[in-house]
mmCIF file of C-alpha atoms and ligand atoms in Angstrom:
data_model
loop_
_atom_site.group_PDB
_atom_site.id
_atom_site.type_symbol
_atom_site.label_atom_id
_atom_site.label_comp_id
_atom_site.label_asym_id
_atom_site.label_seq_id
_atom_site.Cartn_x
_atom_site.Cartn_y
_atom_site.Cartn_z
ATOM 1 C CA MET A 1 111.743 101.379 125.622
ATOM 2 C CA VAL A 2 111.226 104.966 124.541
ATOM 3 C CA GLY A 3 110.271 105.445 120.971
ATOM 4 C CA THR A 4 108.631 102.260 119.711
ATOM 5 C CA GLY A 5 105.308 104.092 119.347
ATOM 6 C CA LEU A 6 106.855 107.221 117.888
ATOM 7 C CA GLY A 7 106.630 106.216 114.255
ATOM 8 C CA ALA A 8 102.986 105.147 114.268
ATOM 9 C CA ARG A 9 101.585 108.447 113.046
ATOM 10 C CA ARG A 10 104.236 108.627 110.375
ATOM 11 C CA GLY A 11 103.474 105.196 108.929
ATOM 12 C CA ILE A 12 106.677 103.744 110.356
ATOM 13 C CA LEU A 13 106.293 100.650 112.529
ATOM 14 C CA ILE A 14 109.238 100.270 114.907
ATOM 15 C CA LYS A 15 109.262 96.723 116.203
ATOM 16 C CA ASN A 16 111.716 97.299 119.061
ATOM 17 C CA GLY A 17 113.642 100.167 120.604
ATOM 18 C CA GLU A 18 116.921 98.572 119.600
ATOM 19 C CA ALA A 19 116.039 99.224 115.957
ATOM 20 C CA LEU A 20 116.148 102.954 116.674
ATOM 21 C CA GLU A 21 119.571 102.660 118.246
ATOM 22 C CA ARG A 22 120.872 100.764 115.221
ATOM 23 C CA GLY A 23 119.315 103.273 112.856
ATOM 24 C CA LYS A 24 121.265 106.213 114.217
ATOM 25 C CA LYS A 25 124.622 104.979 112.931
ATOM 26 C CA ILE A 26 124.148 103.653 109.401
ATOM 27 C CA ASP A 27 126.878 104.014 106.711
ATOM 28 C CA VAL A 28 125.179 102.405 103.740
ATOM 29 C CA VAL A 29 121.570 101.680 102.778
ATOM 30 C CA VAL A 30 121.071 98.715 100.437
ATOM 31 C CA PHE A 31 117.785 98.656 98.519
ATOM 32 C CA ASP A 32 116.237 95.652 96.851
ATOM 33 C CA LYS A 33 115.096 96.653 93.343
ATOM 34 C CA THR A 34 111.805 94.996 92.482
ATOM 35 C CA GLY A 35 108.969 95.960 94.808
ATOM 36 C CA THR A 36 111.187 98.244 96.891
ATOM 37 C CA LEU A 37 112.489 100.924 94.509
ATOM 38 C CA THR A 38 109.947 99.934 91.871
ATOM 39 C CA GLU A 39 106.224 99.320 92.294
ATOM 40 C CA GLY A 40 106.726 95.593 91.741
ATOM 41 C CA LYS A 41 103.863 95.482 89.264
ATOM 42 C CA PRO A 42 105.593 94.683 85.991
ATOM 43 C CA LYS A 43 103.776 94.962 82.648
ATOM 44 C CA VAL A 44 104.640 93.429 79.300
ATOM 45 C CA VAL A 45 105.584 96.251 76.931
ATOM 46 C CA ASP A 46 106.965 94.361 73.936
ATOM 47 C CA VAL A 47 106.942 90.848 72.523
ATOM 48 C CA ILE A 48 109.571 90.115 69.909
ATOM 49 C CA ALA A 49 109.563 87.078 67.631
ATOM 50 C CA CYS A 50 113.121 86.185 66.623
ATOM 51 C CA ARG A 51 111.938 84.264 63.578
ATOM 52 C CA ALA A 52 108.888 84.227 61.321
ATOM 53 C CA ASP A 53 107.609 81.082 62.978
ATOM 54 C CA PRO A 54 106.465 81.135 65.761
ATOM 55 C CA ASN A 55 105.119 84.670 65.577
ATOM 56 C CA ALA A 56 104.951 87.133 68.501
ATOM 57 C CA ASP A 57 101.533 85.938 69.697
ATOM 58 C CA GLU A 58 102.674 82.341 69.636
ATOM 59 C CA VAL A 59 105.800 83.263 71.596
ATOM 60 C CA LEU A 60 103.663 84.954 74.243
ATOM 61 C CA SER A 61 101.292 82.010 74.348
ATOM 62 C CA LEU A 62 104.190 79.532 74.815
ATOM 63 C CA ALA A 63 105.673 81.611 77.629
ATOM 64 C CA ALA A 64 102.332 82.203 79.368
ATOM 65 C CA SER A 65 101.486 78.486 79.281
ATOM 66 C CA ILE A 66 104.496 77.800 81.498
ATOM 67 C CA GLU A 67 104.461 81.023 83.528
ATOM 68 C CA ARG A 68 100.887 80.220 84.590
ATOM 69 C CA LEU A 69 102.461 77.702 87.001
ATOM 70 C CA SER A 70 104.865 80.245 88.564
ATOM 71 C CA GLU A 71 104.209 82.699 91.403
ATOM 72 C CA HIS A 72 106.786 85.241 90.217
ATOM 73 C CA PRO A 73 105.560 88.812 89.490
ATOM 74 C CA LEU A 74 107.139 88.597 86.018
ATOM 75 C CA ALA A 75 105.189 85.397 85.406
ATOM 76 C CA HIS A 76 101.948 87.167 86.351
ATOM 77 C CA ALA A 77 102.745 89.943 83.875
ATOM 78 C CA VAL A 78 103.276 87.436 81.055
ATOM 79 C CA VAL A 79 100.072 85.524 81.830
ATOM 80 C CA LEU A 80 98.091 88.761 82.033
ATOM 81 C CA ALA A 81 99.383 89.933 78.647
ATOM 82 C CA ALA A 82 98.395 86.623 77.043
ATOM 83 C CA ARG A 83 94.976 86.775 78.655
ATOM 84 C CA ASP A 84 94.456 90.348 77.407
ATOM 85 C CA LYS A 85 94.985 89.083 73.886
ATOM 86 C CA ASN A 86 92.801 86.015 74.439
ATOM 87 C CA LEU A 87 95.665 83.742 73.457
ATOM 88 C CA PRO A 88 95.195 79.996 73.975
ATOM 89 C CA LEU A 89 97.336 78.407 76.709
ATOM 90 C CA LYS A 90 98.816 74.972 76.211
ATOM 91 C CA GLU A 91 99.134 71.916 78.424
ATOM 92 C CA VAL A 92 102.489 71.772 80.261
ATOM 93 C CA SER A 93 104.301 68.809 81.790
ATOM 94 C CA ASP A 94 107.569 68.514 83.763
ATOM 95 C CA PHE A 95 107.274 72.063 85.130
ATOM 96 C CA VAL A 96 110.379 73.216 87.022
ATOM 97 C CA ASN A 97 110.802 76.552 88.795
ATOM 98 C CA LEU A 98 114.398 77.808 88.571
ATOM 99 C CA ALA A 99 114.518 80.302 91.470
ATOM 100 C CA GLY A 100 115.992 83.658 90.519
ATOM 101 C CA LYS A 101 116.347 82.558 86.898
ATOM 102 C CA GLY A 102 113.082 81.468 85.286
ATOM 103 C CA VAL A 103 110.938 78.423 84.544
ATOM 104 C CA ARG A 104 111.064 75.381 82.329
ATOM 105 C CA GLY A 105 108.623 72.729 81.120
ATOM 106 C CA THR A 106 107.563 70.527 78.263
ATOM 107 C CA ILE A 107 104.852 71.443 75.779
ATOM 108 C CA GLY A 108 103.864 68.758 73.284
ATOM 109 C CA ASN A 109 107.098 66.800 73.831
ATOM 110 C CA VAL A 110 109.269 69.872 73.204
ATOM 111 C CA ALA A 111 111.376 71.533 75.924
ATOM 112 C CA VAL A 112 110.464 75.168 76.582
ATOM 113 C CA LEU A 113 112.604 77.472 78.689
ATOM 114 C CA VAL A 114 111.482 80.925 79.846
ATOM 115 C CA GLY A 115 113.730 83.207 81.860
ATOM 116 C CA SER A 116 116.661 85.578 82.082
ATOM 117 C CA VAL A 117 119.118 85.969 79.237
ATOM 118 C CA ARG A 118 121.739 84.531 81.578
ATOM 119 C CA LEU A 119 119.602 81.421 82.121
ATOM 120 C CA LEU A 120 119.372 80.856 78.381
ATOM 121 C CA LEU A 121 123.137 81.219 78.070
ATOM 122 C CA GLU A 122 123.585 78.731 80.930
ATOM 123 C CA TYR A 123 121.604 76.244 78.872
ATOM 124 C CA GLY A 124 123.919 76.959 75.929
ATOM 125 C CA ILE A 125 121.281 78.869 73.981
ATOM 126 C CA PRO A 126 122.762 81.979 72.298
ATOM 127 C CA LEU A 127 120.606 84.976 71.452
ATOM 128 C CA ILE A 128 122.069 85.780 68.030
ATOM 129 C CA HIS A 129 119.002 87.151 66.225
ATOM 130 C CA CYS A 130 117.469 89.215 68.990
ATOM 131 C CA LEU A 131 120.477 90.803 70.631
ATOM 132 C CA GLU A 132 119.974 94.361 69.389
ATOM 133 C CA ARG A 133 116.393 94.680 70.571
ATOM 134 C CA VAL A 134 117.357 93.137 73.912
ATOM 135 C CA GLU A 135 120.096 95.706 74.506
ATOM 136 C CA LYS A 136 117.761 98.583 73.671
ATOM 137 C CA HIS A 137 115.189 97.447 76.234
ATOM 138 C CA GLU A 138 117.801 96.791 78.896
ATOM 139 C CA ALA A 139 119.245 100.284 78.459
ATOM 140 C CA GLU A 140 115.741 101.588 79.277
ATOM 141 C CA ALA A 141 115.770 99.620 82.569
ATOM 142 C CA LYS A 142 113.326 97.021 81.241
ATOM 143 C CA THR A 143 113.661 93.346 82.082
ATOM 144 C CA VAL A 144 113.974 91.047 79.095
ATOM 145 C CA ILE A 145 112.723 87.484 79.364
ATOM 146 C CA GLY A 146 113.912 85.018 76.762
ATOM 147 C CA VAL A 147 111.737 82.236 75.377
ATOM 148 C CA ALA A 148 113.487 79.134 74.042
ATOM 149 C CA HIS A 149 111.696 76.339 72.212
ATOM 150 C CA ASP A 150 113.522 73.101 71.449
ATOM 151 C CA HIS A 151 116.872 74.652 72.525
ATOM 152 C CA GLU A 152 116.556 77.658 70.239
ATOM 153 C CA VAL A 153 115.563 81.218 71.062
ATOM 154 C CA VAL A 154 112.214 81.962 69.462
ATOM 155 C CA GLY A 155 111.379 85.241 71.141
ATOM 156 C CA MET A 156 111.835 87.856 73.808
ATOM 157 C CA ILE A 157 109.378 89.529 76.137
ATOM 158 C CA ALA A 158 110.230 92.971 77.512
ATOM 159 C CA VAL A 159 108.693 93.849 80.844
ATOM 160 C CA ALA A 160 108.666 97.294 82.467
ATOM 161 C CA ASP A 161 108.087 98.231 86.081
ATOM 162 C CA THR A 162 107.554 101.825 87.247
ATOM 163 C CA VAL A 163 110.002 103.407 89.653
ATOM 164 C CA LYS A 164 108.322 104.607 92.864
ATOM 165 C CA GLU A 165 107.889 108.350 92.677
ATOM 166 C CA ASP A 166 109.859 109.194 95.805
ATOM 167 C CA ALA A 167 112.754 106.776 95.124
ATOM 168 C CA LYS A 168 114.980 109.408 93.563
ATOM 169 C CA GLU A 169 114.454 111.941 96.336
ATOM 170 C CA ALA A 170 115.133 109.288 98.974
ATOM 171 C CA ILE A 171 118.492 108.461 97.367
ATOM 172 C CA GLU A 172 119.402 112.154 97.020
ATOM 173 C CA ARG A 173 118.665 112.820 100.675
ATOM 174 C CA LEU A 174 120.731 109.858 101.828
ATOM 175 C CA ARG A 175 123.638 111.086 99.724
ATOM 176 C CA ALA A 176 123.267 114.595 101.190
ATOM 177 C CA GLN A 177 123.643 113.038 104.641
ATOM 178 C CA GLY A 178 126.825 111.245 103.577
ATOM 179 C CA ILE A 179 125.146 107.823 103.567
ATOM 180 C CA GLU A 180 126.098 105.513 100.689
ATOM 181 C CA THR A 181 123.388 103.785 98.652
ATOM 182 C CA ALA A 182 123.366 100.425 96.905
ATOM 183 C CA MET A 183 120.872 98.390 94.914
ATOM 184 C CA ILE A 184 120.692 94.604 94.866
ATOM 185 C CA THR A 185 118.706 92.527 92.392
ATOM 186 C CA GLY A 186 118.419 89.236 90.614
ATOM 187 C CA ASP A 187 117.783 91.136 87.402
ATOM 188 C CA ASN A 188 120.463 91.449 84.731
ATOM 189 C CA ARG A 189 123.297 93.977 84.982
ATOM 190 C CA ALA A 190 122.309 96.311 82.115
ATOM 191 C CA THR A 191 118.717 96.678 83.371
ATOM 192 C CA ALA A 192 119.890 97.176 86.954
ATOM 193 C CA GLU A 193 122.483 99.780 86.000
ATOM 194 C CA ALA A 194 120.009 101.716 83.866
ATOM 195 C CA LEU A 195 117.611 101.902 86.796
ATOM 196 C CA ALA A 196 120.400 102.803 89.248
ATOM 197 C CA GLU A 197 121.312 105.697 86.991
ATOM 198 C CA GLN A 198 117.692 106.889 86.853
ATOM 199 C CA VAL A 199 117.493 107.142 90.634
ATOM 200 C CA GLY A 200 121.138 108.041 91.321
ATOM 201 C CA ILE A 201 122.281 104.985 93.272
ATOM 202 C CA ASP A 202 126.034 104.618 93.996
ATOM 203 C CA MET A 203 126.602 100.837 93.926
ATOM 204 C CA VAL A 204 124.878 98.056 91.992
ATOM 205 C CA PHE A 205 124.867 94.333 92.759
ATOM 206 C CA ALA A 206 123.088 92.639 89.829
ATOM 207 C CA GLU A 207 122.367 89.041 88.813
ATOM 208 C CA VAL A 208 122.384 88.088 92.479
ATOM 209 C CA LEU A 209 120.706 84.775 93.257
ATOM 210 C CA PRO A 210 118.126 84.877 96.086
ATOM 211 C CA GLN A 211 120.392 83.069 98.561
ATOM 212 C CA GLN A 212 123.313 85.458 97.877
ATOM 213 C CA LYS A 213 121.655 88.701 98.981
ATOM 214 C CA ALA A 214 122.562 88.231 102.662
ATOM 215 C CA GLU A 215 126.113 87.355 101.589
ATOM 216 C CA HIS A 216 126.514 90.770 99.920
ATOM 217 C CA VAL A 217 125.291 92.506 103.078
ATOM 218 C CA ARG A 218 127.802 90.523 105.133
ATOM 219 C CA LYS A 219 130.654 91.540 102.796
ATOM 220 C CA LEU A 220 129.812 95.224 103.262
ATOM 221 C CA GLN A 221 129.782 94.669 107.028
ATOM 222 C CA GLU A 222 133.209 93.043 106.808
ATOM 223 C CA GLU A 223 134.459 96.271 105.236
ATOM 224 C CA GLY A 224 133.492 97.874 108.546
ATOM 225 C CA LYS A 225 130.266 99.440 107.309
ATOM 226 C CA ARG A 226 127.002 99.506 109.207
ATOM 227 C CA VAL A 227 124.356 98.380 106.785
ATOM 228 C CA ALA A 228 120.621 99.001 106.541
ATOM 229 C CA PHE A 229 118.761 96.729 104.100
ATOM 230 C CA VAL A 230 115.395 97.678 102.618
ATOM 231 C CA GLY A 231 113.414 94.869 101.007
ATOM 232 C CA ASP A 232 110.001 93.373 100.358
ATOM 233 C CA GLY A 233 110.301 89.812 99.086
ATOM 234 C CA ILE A 234 110.657 86.311 100.504
ATOM 235 C CA ASN A 235 114.174 86.277 99.059
ATOM 236 C CA ASP A 236 115.018 89.449 101.034
ATOM 237 C CA ALA A 237 114.326 87.940 104.474
ATOM 238 C CA PRO A 238 117.860 86.574 105.129
ATOM 239 C CA ALA A 239 119.411 89.928 104.123
ATOM 240 C CA LEU A 240 116.945 91.817 106.356
ATOM 241 C CA VAL A 241 118.096 89.665 109.279
ATOM 242 C CA GLN A 242 121.806 89.907 108.389
ATOM 243 C CA ALA A 243 121.761 93.718 108.100
ATOM 244 C CA ASP A 244 122.446 95.942 111.123
ATOM 245 C CA LEU A 245 119.031 97.444 110.461
ATOM 246 C CA GLY A 246 116.362 95.563 108.478
ATOM 247 C CA ILE A 247 113.693 97.793 106.981
ATOM 248 C CA ALA A 248 110.753 95.913 105.468
ATOM 249 C CA ILE A 249 108.321 97.298 102.932
ATOM 250 C CA GLY A 250 104.830 96.995 104.424
ATOM 251 C CA THR A 251 103.248 96.168 101.082
ATOM 252 C CA GLY A 252 105.637 93.227 100.658
ATOM 253 C CA THR A 253 105.512 89.612 101.778
ATOM 254 C CA ASP A 254 104.755 88.549 105.370
ATOM 255 C CA ILE A 255 108.153 86.889 105.693
ATOM 256 C CA ALA A 256 109.977 90.145 104.917
ATOM 257 C CA ILE A 257 107.784 92.064 107.383
ATOM 258 C CA GLU A 258 108.502 89.435 110.018
ATOM 259 C CA ALA A 259 112.260 89.675 109.370
ATOM 260 C CA GLY A 260 112.539 93.487 109.478
ATOM 261 C CA ASN A 261 113.248 95.622 112.567
ATOM 262 C CA ILE A 262 111.293 98.517 111.099
ATOM 263 C CA VAL A 263 108.314 98.355 108.727
ATOM 264 C CA LEU A 264 107.439 101.158 106.297
ATOM 265 C CA VAL A 265 103.693 100.663 106.292
ATOM 266 C CA LYS A 266 102.908 102.066 102.852
ATOM 267 C CA GLY A 267 106.267 101.183 101.349
ATOM 268 C CA HIS A 268 107.521 104.654 100.403
ATOM 269 C CA PRO A 269 111.351 104.771 100.108
ATOM 270 C CA LEU A 270 111.352 108.329 101.482
ATOM 271 C CA LYS A 271 110.212 106.906 104.810
ATOM 272 C CA VAL A 272 113.684 105.379 105.170
ATOM 273 C CA ILE A 273 115.071 108.896 105.683
ATOM 274 C CA GLU A 274 112.359 109.639 108.213
ATOM 275 C CA ALA A 275 113.065 106.422 110.134
ATOM 276 C CA LEU A 276 116.792 107.218 110.329
ATOM 277 C CA ALA A 277 116.046 110.819 111.364
ATOM 278 C CA LEU A 278 113.657 109.524 114.017
ATOM 279 C CA SER A 279 116.438 107.305 115.385
ATOM 280 C CA ARG A 280 118.868 110.204 115.662
ATOM 281 C CA MET A 281 116.260 112.507 117.159
ATOM 282 C CA THR A 282 115.226 109.891 119.743
ATOM 283 C CA PHE A 283 118.785 109.427 120.921
ATOM 284 C CA ARG A 284 119.488 113.128 121.019
ATOM 285 C CA THR A 285 116.391 113.532 123.186
ATOM 286 C CA ILE A 286 117.464 110.730 125.518
ATOM 287 C CA LYS A 287 120.821 112.477 126.030
ATOM 288 C CA GLN A 288 119.139 115.841 126.669
ATOM 289 C CA ASN A 289 116.790 114.216 129.170
ATOM 290 C CA MET A 290 119.662 112.531 130.985
ATOM 291 C CA PHE A 291 121.446 115.875 131.220
ATOM 292 C CA TRP A 292 118.475 117.769 132.624
ATOM 293 C CA ALA A 293 117.479 115.033 135.041
ATOM 294 C CA PHE A 294 121.028 114.930 136.443
ATOM 295 C CA PHE A 295 121.320 118.692 136.413
ATOM 296 C CA TYR A 296 118.191 119.224 138.546
ATOM 297 C CA ASN A 297 119.127 116.536 141.016
ATOM 298 C CA VAL A 298 122.780 117.467 141.350
ATOM 299 C CA ALA A 299 121.820 121.077 141.969
ATOM 300 C CA ALA A 300 118.758 120.601 144.142
ATOM 301 C CA ILE A 301 119.538 117.575 146.332
ATOM 302 C CA PRO A 302 122.497 119.267 148.149
ATOM 303 C CA LEU A 303 120.377 122.382 148.681
ATOM 304 C CA ALA A 304 117.546 120.277 150.112
ATOM 305 C CA ALA A 305 119.990 118.302 152.313
ATOM 306 C CA LEU A 306 121.374 121.544 153.733
ATOM 307 C CA GLY A 307 117.870 122.654 154.538
ATOM 308 C CA LEU A 308 118.047 125.515 152.061
ATOM 309 C CA LEU A 309 115.120 124.302 150.015
ATOM 310 C CA ASN A 310 111.544 124.476 151.255
ATOM 311 C CA PRO A 311 110.089 120.884 151.059
ATOM 312 C CA MET A 312 107.151 122.245 149.051
ATOM 313 C CA VAL A 313 109.506 123.735 146.491
ATOM 314 C CA ALA A 314 111.599 120.519 146.460
ATOM 315 C CA ALA A 315 108.486 118.433 145.725
ATOM 316 C CA ALA A 316 107.440 120.820 142.973
ATOM 317 C CA ALA A 317 110.953 120.698 141.483
ATOM 318 C CA MET A 318 110.847 116.887 141.518
ATOM 319 C CA ALA A 319 107.570 116.810 139.589
ATOM 320 C CA GLY A 320 108.808 119.628 137.343
ATOM 321 C CA SER A 321 111.922 117.691 136.389
ATOM 322 C CA SER A 322 109.826 114.656 135.399
ATOM 323 C CA LEU A 323 107.441 116.824 133.420
ATOM 324 C CA SER A 324 110.225 118.568 131.528
ATOM 325 C CA VAL A 325 111.718 115.207 130.503
ATOM 326 C CA VAL A 326 108.369 113.826 129.333
ATOM 327 C CA GLY A 327 107.554 117.103 127.595
ATOM 328 C CA ASN A 328 110.903 117.095 125.808
ATOM 329 C CA SER A 329 110.232 113.535 124.595
ATOM 330 C CA LEU A 330 106.745 114.405 123.374
ATOM 331 C CA ARG A 331 108.249 117.081 121.125
ATOM 332 C CA ILE A 332 109.505 114.281 118.859
ATOM 333 C CA LYS A 333 105.934 113.376 118.020
ATOM 334 C CA ARG A 334 105.272 116.754 116.501
ATOM 335 C CA ARG A 335 108.629 117.439 114.898
ATOM 336 C CA LYS A 336 108.865 117.324 111.111
ATOM 337 C CA LEU A 337 111.633 114.947 110.155
ATOM 338 C CA LEU A 338 111.789 115.488 106.408
HETATM 339 P P1 ADP B 1 114.542 90.334 92.114
HETATM 340 O O1 ADP B 1 115.812 90.225 92.910
HETATM 341 O O2 ADP B 1 114.570 91.534 91.228
HETATM 342 O O3 ADP B 1 113.319 90.264 92.971
HETATM 343 P P2 ADP B 1 114.454 87.481 91.226
HETATM 344 O O4 ADP B 1 115.640 87.014 92.001
HETATM 345 O O5 ADP B 1 113.122 87.016 91.661
HETATM 346 O O6 ADP B 1 114.485 89.095 91.062
HETATM 347 O O7 ADP B 1 114.639 87.072 89.683
HETATM 348 C C1 ADP B 1 115.817 87.424 88.985
HETATM 349 C C2 ADP B 1 115.647 87.325 87.495
HETATM 350 O O8 ADP B 1 115.370 85.970 87.112
HETATM 351 C C3 ADP B 1 114.513 88.132 86.935
HETATM 352 O O9 ADP B 1 114.882 89.460 86.668
HETATM 353 C C4 ADP B 1 114.184 87.365 85.653
HETATM 354 O O10 ADP B 1 115.064 87.740 84.637
HETATM 355 C C5 ADP B 1 114.467 85.932 86.040
HETATM 356 N N1 ADP B 1 113.240 85.227 86.470
HETATM 357 C C6 ADP B 1 112.959 84.752 87.706
HETATM 358 N N2 ADP B 1 111.784 84.118 87.732
HETATM 359 C C7 ADP B 1 111.263 84.225 86.492
HETATM 360 C C8 ADP B 1 110.052 83.783 85.863
HETATM 361 N N3 ADP B 1 109.096 83.115 86.511
HETATM 362 N N4 ADP B 1 109.885 84.078 84.559
HETATM 363 C C9 ADP B 1 110.819 84.745 83.879
HETATM 364 N N5 ADP B 1 111.966 85.185 84.376
HETATM 365 C C10 ADP B 1 112.214 84.927 85.678
HETATM 366 MG MG1 MG B 2 111.787 92.591 95.677
#
């Protein structure tokens, strides 16, 4: 099919021609937050002790002891922060990973829970002492992880991730083209909304569990919208498949790349605009080519049949028509799409 090699020079991998066709008629683009709009390399920016004992370092050490057993990017950030401070890590038993929520385990016979504020509330652990600091961080689009020890909150860890530098421009350009934008994340609502505001996103789906992402895409489709989903993580794969057009971030997980129809090799959100423009341009070119190919033949075949066209000229016209079509297609390669 025409076009699958067209994106190569632009850092856009088009896995099949059908992806281009789907891309030309998109109503809404849904972005995953972490790793797609943000760099996905979170860093601990604040550790808050809710009481005098344990202190902030001890809170971080408790959390890192358990997070060491998790693969989550937030877990890596916590472990790294503890390591930077040379904090001792403790022995953990009964480790449980609570997907999309946090982790839990036992340290020295005491239950320790590390995860989202919502997770702590689910376990019936209120935040009383720390609430103010939590709200301040969330309003700055930071993710706050709660640390509970023996069913009581002992501290909070604020983690910040940088927004990709072209995220805002990508959203603005989509809006200018009349395409709606949405963000979907497992992170809490306040953090998600603060980030959405920073980049100018229209719709926010927050506190979404990994298995519910595809469900949200399906709901948008049921409203009659054609949906493109842009994501990077294992938990994005079902949504990438469900969407009319799945766009995977090339720096993300293999499963997401496998599930996408288009891969943005370096993971820049702005490439989404280029991929959609490439789709439209490809189909416009196909229509132009169809027109010219028909035009030549409809005009020249009757002339040739009536003997009004010298066979040499007819042969040259035949080759010329093919060349013009190929030449017109090659123009796409050089055209600037942004
Ligand atoms: P996203 O959709 O942004 O990739 P996830 O679904 O992986 O996020 O996680 C959603 C939320 O659950 C996180 O924002 C965090 O609050 C919490 N969470 C998940 N795993 C962990 C963990 N290992 N440690 C702390 N918090 C976690
Ligand atoms: Mg992600």
